[in-house]
Each structure stands twice: as C-alpha cells, then as structure tokens.
Short mmCIF file of C-alpha atoms and ligand atoms in Angstrom, two decimals:
data_model
loop_
_atom_site.label_atom_id
_atom_site.label_comp_id
_atom_site.label_asym_id
_atom_site.label_seq_id
_atom_site.Cartn_x
_atom_site.Cartn_y
_atom_site.Cartn_z
CA MET X 1 -0.01 0.00 0.01
CA ARG X 2 1.00 3.64 -0.28
CA ALA X 3 1.95 5.65 2.78
CA LEU X 4 3.54 8.97 3.57
CA THR X 5 6.93 8.13 5.05
CA VAL X 6 10.02 9.99 6.19
CA ILE X 7 13.57 9.24 7.28
CA PRO X 8 13.54 11.02 10.66
CA LEU X 9 16.13 13.78 11.05
CA GLN X 10 16.73 13.81 7.29
CA LYS X 11 15.34 16.93 5.69
CA GLY X 12 13.69 16.42 2.30
CA SER X 13 13.05 12.68 2.84
CA LEU X 14 9.26 12.92 3.10
CA ALA X 15 7.74 10.88 0.25
CA VAL X 16 4.84 8.66 -0.72
CA THR X 17 6.34 5.16 -0.67
CA GLU X 18 5.13 1.59 -1.05
CA VAL X 19 5.11 -0.18 2.31
CA PRO X 20 3.91 -3.67 3.26
CA ASP X 21 0.17 -3.93 4.01
CA PRO X 22 -0.27 -3.74 7.78
CA GLU X 23 -1.02 -7.13 9.35
CA PRO X 24 -3.55 -7.01 12.18
CA GLY X 25 -2.25 -8.82 15.27
CA ASP X 26 -4.57 -10.85 17.50
CA GLY X 27 -7.44 -8.60 18.51
CA ASP X 28 -6.39 -5.62 16.34
CA LEU X 29 -8.69 -3.59 14.14
CA LEU X 30 -7.87 -3.22 10.45
CA VAL X 31 -8.79 0.29 9.35
CA ASP X 32 -9.03 2.03 5.97
CA GLY X 33 -7.26 5.36 6.33
CA LEU X 34 -9.47 8.30 5.31
CA ALA X 35 -7.33 11.32 6.12
CA VAL X 36 -4.67 12.75 8.41
CA GLY X 37 -4.33 16.30 9.67
CA VAL X 38 -0.98 18.05 9.34
CA CYS X 39 0.33 19.99 12.34
CA GLY X 40 3.49 21.77 13.42
CA THR X 41 5.02 18.51 14.70
CA ASP X 42 4.57 16.89 11.27
CA LYS X 43 6.26 19.89 9.69
CA GLU X 44 9.16 19.62 12.16
CA ILE X 45 9.50 15.92 11.32
CA ALA X 46 9.43 16.73 7.59
CA ALA X 47 12.09 19.42 8.16
CA GLY X 48 14.41 16.83 9.73
CA GLU X 49 14.15 18.34 13.20
CA TYR X 50 12.17 15.71 15.15
CA GLY X 51 10.99 12.11 14.99
CA TRP X 52 12.28 8.59 15.50
CA ALA X 53 11.97 5.61 13.12
CA PRO X 54 10.79 2.23 14.47
CA PRO X 55 13.78 0.23 15.82
CA GLY X 56 15.78 -1.36 12.96
CA ARG X 57 14.10 0.73 10.25
CA ASP X 58 15.05 3.87 8.30
CA ARG X 59 11.61 5.14 7.46
CA LEU X 60 8.69 6.08 9.67
CA VAL X 61 5.09 6.29 8.44
CA ILE X 62 4.05 9.71 9.70
CA GLY X 63 0.58 11.02 10.59
CA HIS X 64 -0.84 11.22 14.10
CA GLU X 65 -4.07 13.19 13.53
CA SER X 66 -5.90 10.18 12.15
CA LEU X 67 -9.29 9.32 10.78
CA GLY X 68 -10.31 5.97 9.35
CA ARG X 69 -13.13 3.51 8.85
CA VAL X 70 -12.96 0.04 10.35
CA ARG X 71 -12.65 -2.66 7.65
CA GLN X 72 -12.22 -5.64 9.96
CA ALA X 73 -12.93 -5.95 13.68
CA PRO X 74 -12.57 -9.10 15.79
CA SER X 75 -15.75 -10.12 17.60
CA GLY X 76 -15.81 -8.87 21.15
CA SER X 77 -13.62 -5.87 20.22
CA GLY X 78 -16.51 -3.46 20.68
CA PHE X 79 -16.03 -2.22 17.09
CA ALA X 80 -17.74 -3.18 13.84
CA PRO X 81 -16.87 -2.75 10.15
CA GLY X 82 -17.93 0.71 9.03
CA ASP X 83 -17.24 2.43 12.37
CA LEU X 84 -15.51 5.79 12.09
CA VAL X 85 -12.39 5.67 14.25
CA VAL X 86 -9.36 7.63 15.35
CA GLY X 87 -6.18 6.01 16.64
CA VAL X 88 -4.61 7.27 19.85
CA VAL X 89 -1.08 8.69 19.42
CA ARG X 90 0.87 7.67 22.51
CA ARG X 91 1.59 4.23 24.03
CA PRO X 92 2.88 3.74 27.58
CA ASP X 93 6.56 3.15 28.21
CA PRO X 94 7.57 -0.51 28.70
CA VAL X 95 8.77 -0.19 32.31
CA PRO X 96 6.10 1.20 32.97
CA CYS X 97 6.60 4.35 35.05
CA GLY X 98 3.98 5.10 37.69
CA ALA X 99 2.03 7.44 35.45
CA CYS X 100 1.96 5.03 32.49
CA ALA X 101 0.97 2.20 34.88
CA HIS X 102 -2.06 4.31 35.81
CA GLY X 103 -3.13 4.96 32.19
CA GLN X 104 -1.62 8.45 32.32
CA PHE X 105 0.82 7.87 29.47
CA ASP X 106 0.45 11.56 28.55
CA MET X 107 2.34 12.22 31.83
CA CYS X 108 5.09 9.61 31.24
CA ARG X 109 7.99 10.20 33.62
CA ASN X 110 10.83 8.33 31.97
CA GLY X 111 10.42 9.53 28.37
CA ARG X 112 10.38 5.98 27.01
CA TYR X 113 6.81 6.29 25.70
CA THR X 114 6.26 5.73 21.99
CA GLU X 115 4.04 7.76 19.64
CA ARG X 116 2.38 6.68 16.39
CA GLY X 117 3.72 8.74 13.53
CA ILE X 118 6.27 10.52 15.72
CA LYS X 119 8.35 8.28 17.95
CA GLU X 120 9.29 4.67 17.04
CA LEU X 121 5.81 3.56 15.89
CA ASP X 122 4.37 3.90 12.41
CA GLY X 123 1.66 6.51 12.13
CA TYR X 124 -1.63 6.71 10.34
CA ALA X 125 -0.79 8.34 6.99
CA GLY X 126 -1.27 5.10 5.10
CA GLU X 127 -4.06 3.71 2.94
CA SER X 128 -4.73 1.28 5.77
CA TRP X 129 -3.55 0.84 9.34
CA VAL X 130 -4.02 -1.39 12.33
CA VAL X 131 -4.78 -0.34 15.87
CA GLU X 132 -5.48 -2.05 19.18
CA PRO X 133 -9.17 -1.58 20.16
CA ASP X 134 -8.03 -0.12 23.51
CA TYR X 135 -6.31 2.68 21.58
CA ALA X 136 -9.11 3.34 19.07
CA VAL X 137 -11.85 5.91 19.65
CA ARG X 138 -15.18 5.57 17.87
CA LEU X 139 -16.58 8.81 16.54
CA ASP X 140 -20.10 10.02 15.96
CA PRO X 141 -20.87 9.17 12.27
CA GLY X 142 -21.69 12.87 11.77
CA LEU X 143 -17.97 13.68 12.18
CA ALA X 144 -16.95 11.88 8.96
CA GLU X 145 -15.56 15.08 7.40
CA VAL X 146 -13.84 16.51 10.47
CA GLY X 147 -12.88 13.55 12.65
CA MET X 148 -9.15 14.18 12.13
CA LEU X 149 -9.68 17.13 14.47
CA LEU X 150 -10.13 14.69 17.37
CA GLU X 151 -6.44 14.39 18.18
CA PRO X 152 -5.77 18.14 18.39
CA THR X 153 -9.03 18.46 20.35
CA SER X 154 -7.75 15.80 22.79
CA VAL X 155 -4.65 17.95 23.36
CA VAL X 156 -6.78 20.95 24.34
CA ALA X 157 -9.18 18.77 26.34
CA LYS X 158 -6.12 17.81 28.39
CA ALA X 159 -5.03 21.43 28.69
CA TRP X 160 -8.47 22.41 30.08
CA ASP X 161 -8.42 19.38 32.40
CA GLU X 162 -5.04 20.51 33.74
CA VAL X 163 -6.33 24.04 34.26
CA GLU X 164 -9.37 22.76 36.15
CA LYS X 165 -7.30 20.37 38.30
CA VAL X 166 -4.84 23.12 39.19
CA GLY X 167 -7.70 25.59 39.75
CA SER X 168 -9.47 23.22 42.14
CA ARG X 169 -6.67 23.56 44.70
CA ALA X 170 -8.68 26.47 46.15
CA TRP X 171 -11.93 28.28 45.33
CA PHE X 172 -12.07 28.59 41.54
CA ALA X 173 -14.83 30.20 39.48
CA PRO X 174 -13.13 31.45 36.32
CA LYS X 175 -15.01 33.91 34.11
CA THR X 176 -12.57 35.09 31.46
CA ALA X 177 -10.25 33.03 29.31
CA LEU X 178 -7.66 34.27 26.85
CA VAL X 179 -6.41 31.97 24.12
CA THR X 180 -3.22 33.09 22.40
CA GLY X 181 -2.85 31.87 18.83
CA ALA X 182 -5.78 31.20 16.48
CA GLY X 183 -4.39 28.12 14.76
CA PRO X 184 -6.23 24.79 15.15
CA ILE X 185 -5.09 24.34 18.77
CA GLY X 186 -6.09 27.86 19.76
CA LEU X 187 -9.45 27.69 17.99
CA LEU X 188 -10.28 24.29 19.48
CA ALA X 189 -9.19 25.54 22.92
CA ALA X 190 -11.56 28.49 22.41
CA LEU X 191 -14.38 26.10 21.44
CA LEU X 192 -13.90 24.15 24.67
CA GLY X 193 -13.77 27.38 26.67
CA VAL X 194 -17.06 28.55 25.14
CA GLN X 195 -18.59 25.13 25.84
CA ARG X 196 -17.63 25.69 29.50
CA GLY X 197 -19.63 28.92 29.55
CA LEU X 198 -16.58 31.19 29.83
CA GLU X 199 -16.12 34.60 28.21
CA VAL X 200 -13.44 33.67 25.68
CA HIS X 201 -11.00 36.02 23.95
CA VAL X 202 -8.61 34.91 21.21
CA LEU X 203 -5.46 36.77 20.23
CA ASP X 204 -3.60 36.29 16.96
CA ARG X 205 -1.46 38.50 14.72
CA VAL X 206 -3.62 38.37 11.59
CA THR X 207 -6.43 40.75 10.82
CA GLU X 208 -7.59 39.04 7.65
CA GLY X 209 -8.44 35.51 6.50
CA PRO X 210 -10.76 33.05 8.22
CA LYS X 211 -9.55 33.36 11.83
CA PRO X 212 -11.38 36.51 13.01
CA GLY X 213 -14.71 35.21 11.64
CA LEU X 214 -14.19 31.74 13.14
CA VAL X 215 -13.62 33.32 16.55
CA ARG X 216 -16.64 35.62 16.27
CA ASP X 217 -18.90 32.78 15.11
CA LEU X 218 -17.98 30.86 18.27
CA GLY X 219 -19.32 33.73 20.33
CA ALA X 220 -15.77 34.70 21.38
CA VAL X 221 -13.91 38.01 20.94
CA TYR X 222 -11.01 38.35 18.48
CA HIS X 223 -7.98 40.54 19.24
CA SER X 224 -4.94 41.31 17.09
CA GLY X 225 -3.13 43.82 19.30
CA ASP X 226 -0.09 43.54 21.56
CA ALA X 227 -0.31 40.50 23.87
CA GLY X 228 0.75 42.47 26.96
CA GLU X 229 -1.83 45.19 26.35
CA VAL X 230 -4.62 42.73 25.65
CA ALA X 231 -3.82 40.67 28.78
CA ALA X 232 -3.52 43.81 30.94
CA LYS X 233 -6.95 44.97 29.78
CA LEU X 234 -8.69 41.59 30.17
CA ARG X 235 -6.87 40.26 33.28
CA PRO X 236 -7.90 36.70 32.31
CA ASP X 237 -8.44 34.00 34.93
CA VAL X 238 -7.17 31.38 32.49
CA VAL X 239 -4.83 31.58 29.52
CA ILE X 240 -4.38 28.78 27.03
CA GLU X 241 -1.14 29.67 25.23
CA ALA X 242 -0.86 28.16 21.76
CA THR X 243 1.79 30.26 20.01
CA GLY X 244 4.94 29.03 21.74
CA ALA X 245 6.35 32.55 21.28
CA GLY X 246 8.41 33.75 24.24
CA SER X 247 7.22 37.35 24.03
CA VAL X 248 3.59 36.23 24.16
CA ILE X 249 4.20 33.70 26.96
CA PHE X 250 5.77 36.22 29.30
CA ALA X 251 3.33 38.99 28.38
CA VAL X 252 0.36 36.81 29.38
CA ALA X 253 2.14 35.43 32.45
CA PHE X 254 2.37 39.02 33.73
CA GLY X 255 -1.18 39.86 32.73
CA THR X 256 -3.44 37.34 34.47
CA ALA X 257 -5.91 38.02 37.25
CA PRO X 258 -4.79 36.91 40.73
CA TYR X 259 -4.83 33.09 40.96
CA GLY X 260 -4.32 33.12 37.17
CA ILE X 261 -3.48 29.90 35.39
CA VAL X 262 -1.48 29.91 32.18
CA CYS X 263 -1.35 26.62 30.31
CA LEU X 264 1.44 26.39 27.75
CA THR X 265 0.71 24.09 24.78
CA GLY X 266 3.00 25.46 22.05
CA VAL X 267 6.15 23.48 21.31
CA SER X 268 8.83 26.01 20.38
CA SER X 269 12.29 25.42 19.03
CA ALA X 270 15.31 26.26 21.16
CA GLY X 271 17.40 29.39 20.67
CA HIS X 272 14.90 32.24 20.99
CA ARG X 273 16.24 34.65 23.57
CA ILE X 274 14.31 37.54 25.06
CA THR X 275 14.97 39.77 28.03
CA ILE X 276 12.45 39.65 30.85
CA ASP X 277 12.29 41.22 34.28
CA ALA X 278 12.59 37.96 36.20
CA GLY X 279 12.22 39.72 39.53
CA SER X 280 8.88 41.24 38.62
CA LEU X 281 7.65 38.03 37.05
CA ASN X 282 8.52 35.99 40.12
CA ARG X 283 6.98 38.59 42.40
CA ASP X 284 3.78 38.67 40.32
CA ILE X 285 3.44 34.88 40.29
CA VAL X 286 4.13 34.52 44.03
CA LEU X 287 1.99 37.40 45.24
CA GLU X 288 -0.98 36.26 43.08
CA ASN X 289 -0.69 32.48 43.59
CA ASP X 290 -0.43 32.23 39.80
CA VAL X 291 0.51 29.02 37.99
CA LEU X 292 2.24 28.28 34.70
CA ILE X 293 1.63 24.72 33.49
CA GLY X 294 3.03 22.86 30.51
CA SER X 295 0.74 20.37 28.81
CA VAL X 296 1.41 17.83 26.05
CA ASN X 297 -0.38 14.89 24.52
CA ALA X 298 -3.60 13.33 25.89
CA ASN X 299 -4.77 10.13 27.54
CA LEU X 300 -7.92 8.11 26.88
CA THR X 301 -10.08 10.25 29.16
CA HIS X 302 -9.11 13.33 27.12
CA TYR X 303 -9.92 11.57 23.84
CA ALA X 304 -13.36 10.71 25.23
CA ALA X 305 -13.89 14.32 26.37
CA ALA X 306 -12.75 15.54 22.94
CA ALA X 307 -15.12 13.18 21.07
CA ASP X 308 -17.95 14.52 23.18
CA ALA X 309 -16.93 18.14 22.59
CA LEU X 310 -16.76 17.65 18.82
CA ALA X 311 -20.12 15.84 18.76
CA ARG X 312 -21.66 18.87 20.60
CA ALA X 313 -19.98 21.49 18.38
CA ASP X 314 -21.53 23.11 15.30
CA GLY X 315 -20.56 20.86 12.39
CA ALA X 316 -20.44 23.74 9.92
CA TRP X 317 -17.99 25.63 12.14
CA LEU X 318 -15.76 22.54 12.47
CA ARG X 319 -15.76 22.09 8.68
CA ARG X 320 -14.55 25.69 8.27
CA LEU X 321 -11.44 24.83 10.33
CA ILE X 322 -10.33 22.56 7.51
CA THR X 323 -9.23 25.09 4.97
CA ARG X 324 -7.59 22.71 2.48
CA ARG X 325 -7.84 18.99 1.68
CA VAL X 326 -5.11 17.62 -0.56
CA PRO X 327 -4.76 14.14 -2.05
CA LEU X 328 -1.91 11.91 -0.83
CA GLU X 329 0.16 12.40 -3.99
CA SER X 330 0.06 16.21 -3.49
CA PHE X 331 1.27 15.93 0.12
CA ARG X 332 3.91 18.64 -0.48
CA ASP X 333 1.12 21.23 -0.79
CA ALA X 334 -0.09 20.24 2.67
CA PHE X 335 3.35 20.89 4.15
CA THR X 336 3.59 24.37 2.59
CA ALA X 337 1.71 26.96 4.60
CA GLY X 338 -0.84 29.06 2.74
CA PRO X 339 -1.94 32.51 3.96
CA GLU X 340 -5.52 31.38 4.63
CA ASP X 341 -4.69 28.05 6.25
CA VAL X 342 -6.09 26.88 9.52
CA LYS X 343 -5.96 23.07 9.30
CA VAL X 344 -4.78 21.28 6.17
CA VAL X 345 -5.52 17.59 5.78
CA VAL X 346 -4.11 14.91 3.49
CA GLU X 347 -6.74 12.57 2.09
CA LEU X 348 -5.78 8.93 1.88
C1 BGC H 1 1.07 15.68 19.28
C2 BGC H 1 1.16 15.02 20.64
C3 BGC H 1 2.60 14.61 20.89
C4 BGC H 1 3.52 15.80 20.73
C5 BGC H 1 4.98 15.49 21.02
C6 BGC H 1 2.07 16.81 19.18
O1 BGC H 1 2.00 17.36 17.90
O2 BGC H 1 -0.23 16.20 19.09
O3 BGC H 1 0.29 13.92 20.66
O4 BGC H 1 2.70 14.10 22.19
O5 BGC H 1 3.37 16.32 19.45
O6 BGC H 1 5.51 14.47 20.22
#
C-alpha cells in the first residue's frame, strides 16, 4: 500500500512510498485510512528536526491526527466494520513508570513512551492501518468530514483538564479566558472554553483571512493587538497559550488576574532569547498564587472528552477549520503553509 513516510532527522526525505500492508495482530482492528491532519510537529518531522523511526528501520510512516473507517474488527472488540475511528497517538513506556501504569501515558515520567507517527511507531498516513481496540476511539458518524480534528481536540481537552485540576486547589470560578494563537489548537481551545460557559478572547497576529470570523462565530472576541496590552486589559483567569512565542508567553504570564493559570501548549524550538524582568515576574506569580503549566499529549479520558466536545460542536464551524484537503500524492502542498490556512488535511 501507499503511505507517507520519512527518514527522521533527514530533511527532504518525506515521500509517498510503497510499504507492506499492515497485518492485524490478534485482536487488532484493520482500518481504511481516510485522512490525516498536518500539524506543526509533522512539519518539524518533515524538516528533519524531530521524529524517531521504528527500531531497525530507516523510514517512519508519519501522521498522528488520524481518521479511518474500520474494515475488519474481531468479535468482542466493541467495534464493527464501518465504524468511524481515530487512533490514539501515545503508548505507555515498557517499564512502565507510575504514570503510564495508571493509564496516564500523557504524563510519562521516563520519556520511554512511543508515539504513532512521531516516535518509534508507524503513524496513520497510510491507505490502511491497524490499531489495538483499547487505543481506538469511535466517533459520531456525523464527524466523517472533520474527525481528524479529534487528536488536536484531545490535546486541548487535556489542557483544560489541567487548568481545572490546578484551579481546584482552592476556590475557583473562572469567568474570562484568553487563548493566544488562532491556529487549530487555539481555535479548538476556544471552542472548549465557550462550551464551559466562559467569556473567551482569542489573540492572533492576523487581521484578515478566516480566523477573526471563526472566533466571532464561536461567540468569542477576536484581538490582534499587543499581547501584553490585551492581557492587561482583560486580566484573564485562564490563559491557554498556543503560540509558543516567548514574548507572548511572558506577556500573558504578567497579565493574568490573581490566581491566574497559564497553560502552555505550544512546542517552540530552542534558541529564541528575550529579556524579561525575572524579579517582577517571580513577584507577580508569588503574590498572586499564579501558575504556569506545561501540557502535552492526551490520555484516553481526554480523547473521550474531545469526542464529546466535537459531537456537541456546530458541524459547519468545524468544517470551516479545515481550509484545504489535498490528495496523498500532493502531500507537499499540505506541508507548505498558505496565507488562509487553519488546518490542512491529506486525504488517503
Ligand atoms: C502531538 C502530541 C505529541 C507531541 C509530542 C504533538 O504534535 O499532538 O500527541 O505528544 O506532538 O511528540
């Protein structure tokens, strides 16, 4: 079958290649791949900056924002042919560490976790794939066009879960949330904030294209000004940070309400230096009981929360997040950013 594969850490190696048909192991589901979403991590892998091939192999099948339709399901698996499914990205480390032993592989402590399409396990950008039923999530059939948004939604479902867990250490009744960055992660974080009944504000640099309208149609407020000024005006109780840009991170960290929680979700590259007043920042965080949390990946509870959030969302709004759909053979177009892009998907 054809799959989108890469030699990790080798720039320019991304290609559609012939790979052996996946063989379902005992109990596995065999799935026809429908589409994969492309995110910043995929672009980093394609640029030769991230990623690990399976042991003993050169090439990795990429793709971790999956969507497929079950072709074959063993009886008793809880799945049936025709089911719309998404494969979970991460698998627990083999030790396992305490977190992985408790199903919290998103919180793995020893770094020996594996990830489909990213770290040592083939991903989902193939014409078919296999997945263990315990790591497959069935989607509402109405999500057939947008189900590849489940994985990024699981990432923001985890971010919100972290915020609420940290918030619950004392009285917590947040009203205002600021989301920085109006890419797919930011927009999905805003969706989940609106679903929680919060007053949601979204900040991005652009003033044109689909992002301002997508934010407004959620019932949220769009901002394109300076992050520090916007945060100082809003004094948000919660910030979901999805730019990974140092200047934005520190501007919002200074600008929260007392007991403010900033959840960082953007993976930045090393080597960006800025000057900050560390004394003031420390003083602000201490005197306000503020918290900065990092959040990555998602466990099965977050996938379930994300599936529920997408099923409750406006389908037309979700479809507008997918600004381009390109066939597998034109994958290069999906890895080249266009000015109007939100989420680009590769159809399998
Ligand atoms: C994926 C996560 C993954 C992370 C680090 C992100 O793009 O959505 O599932 O854990 O990259 O590899």
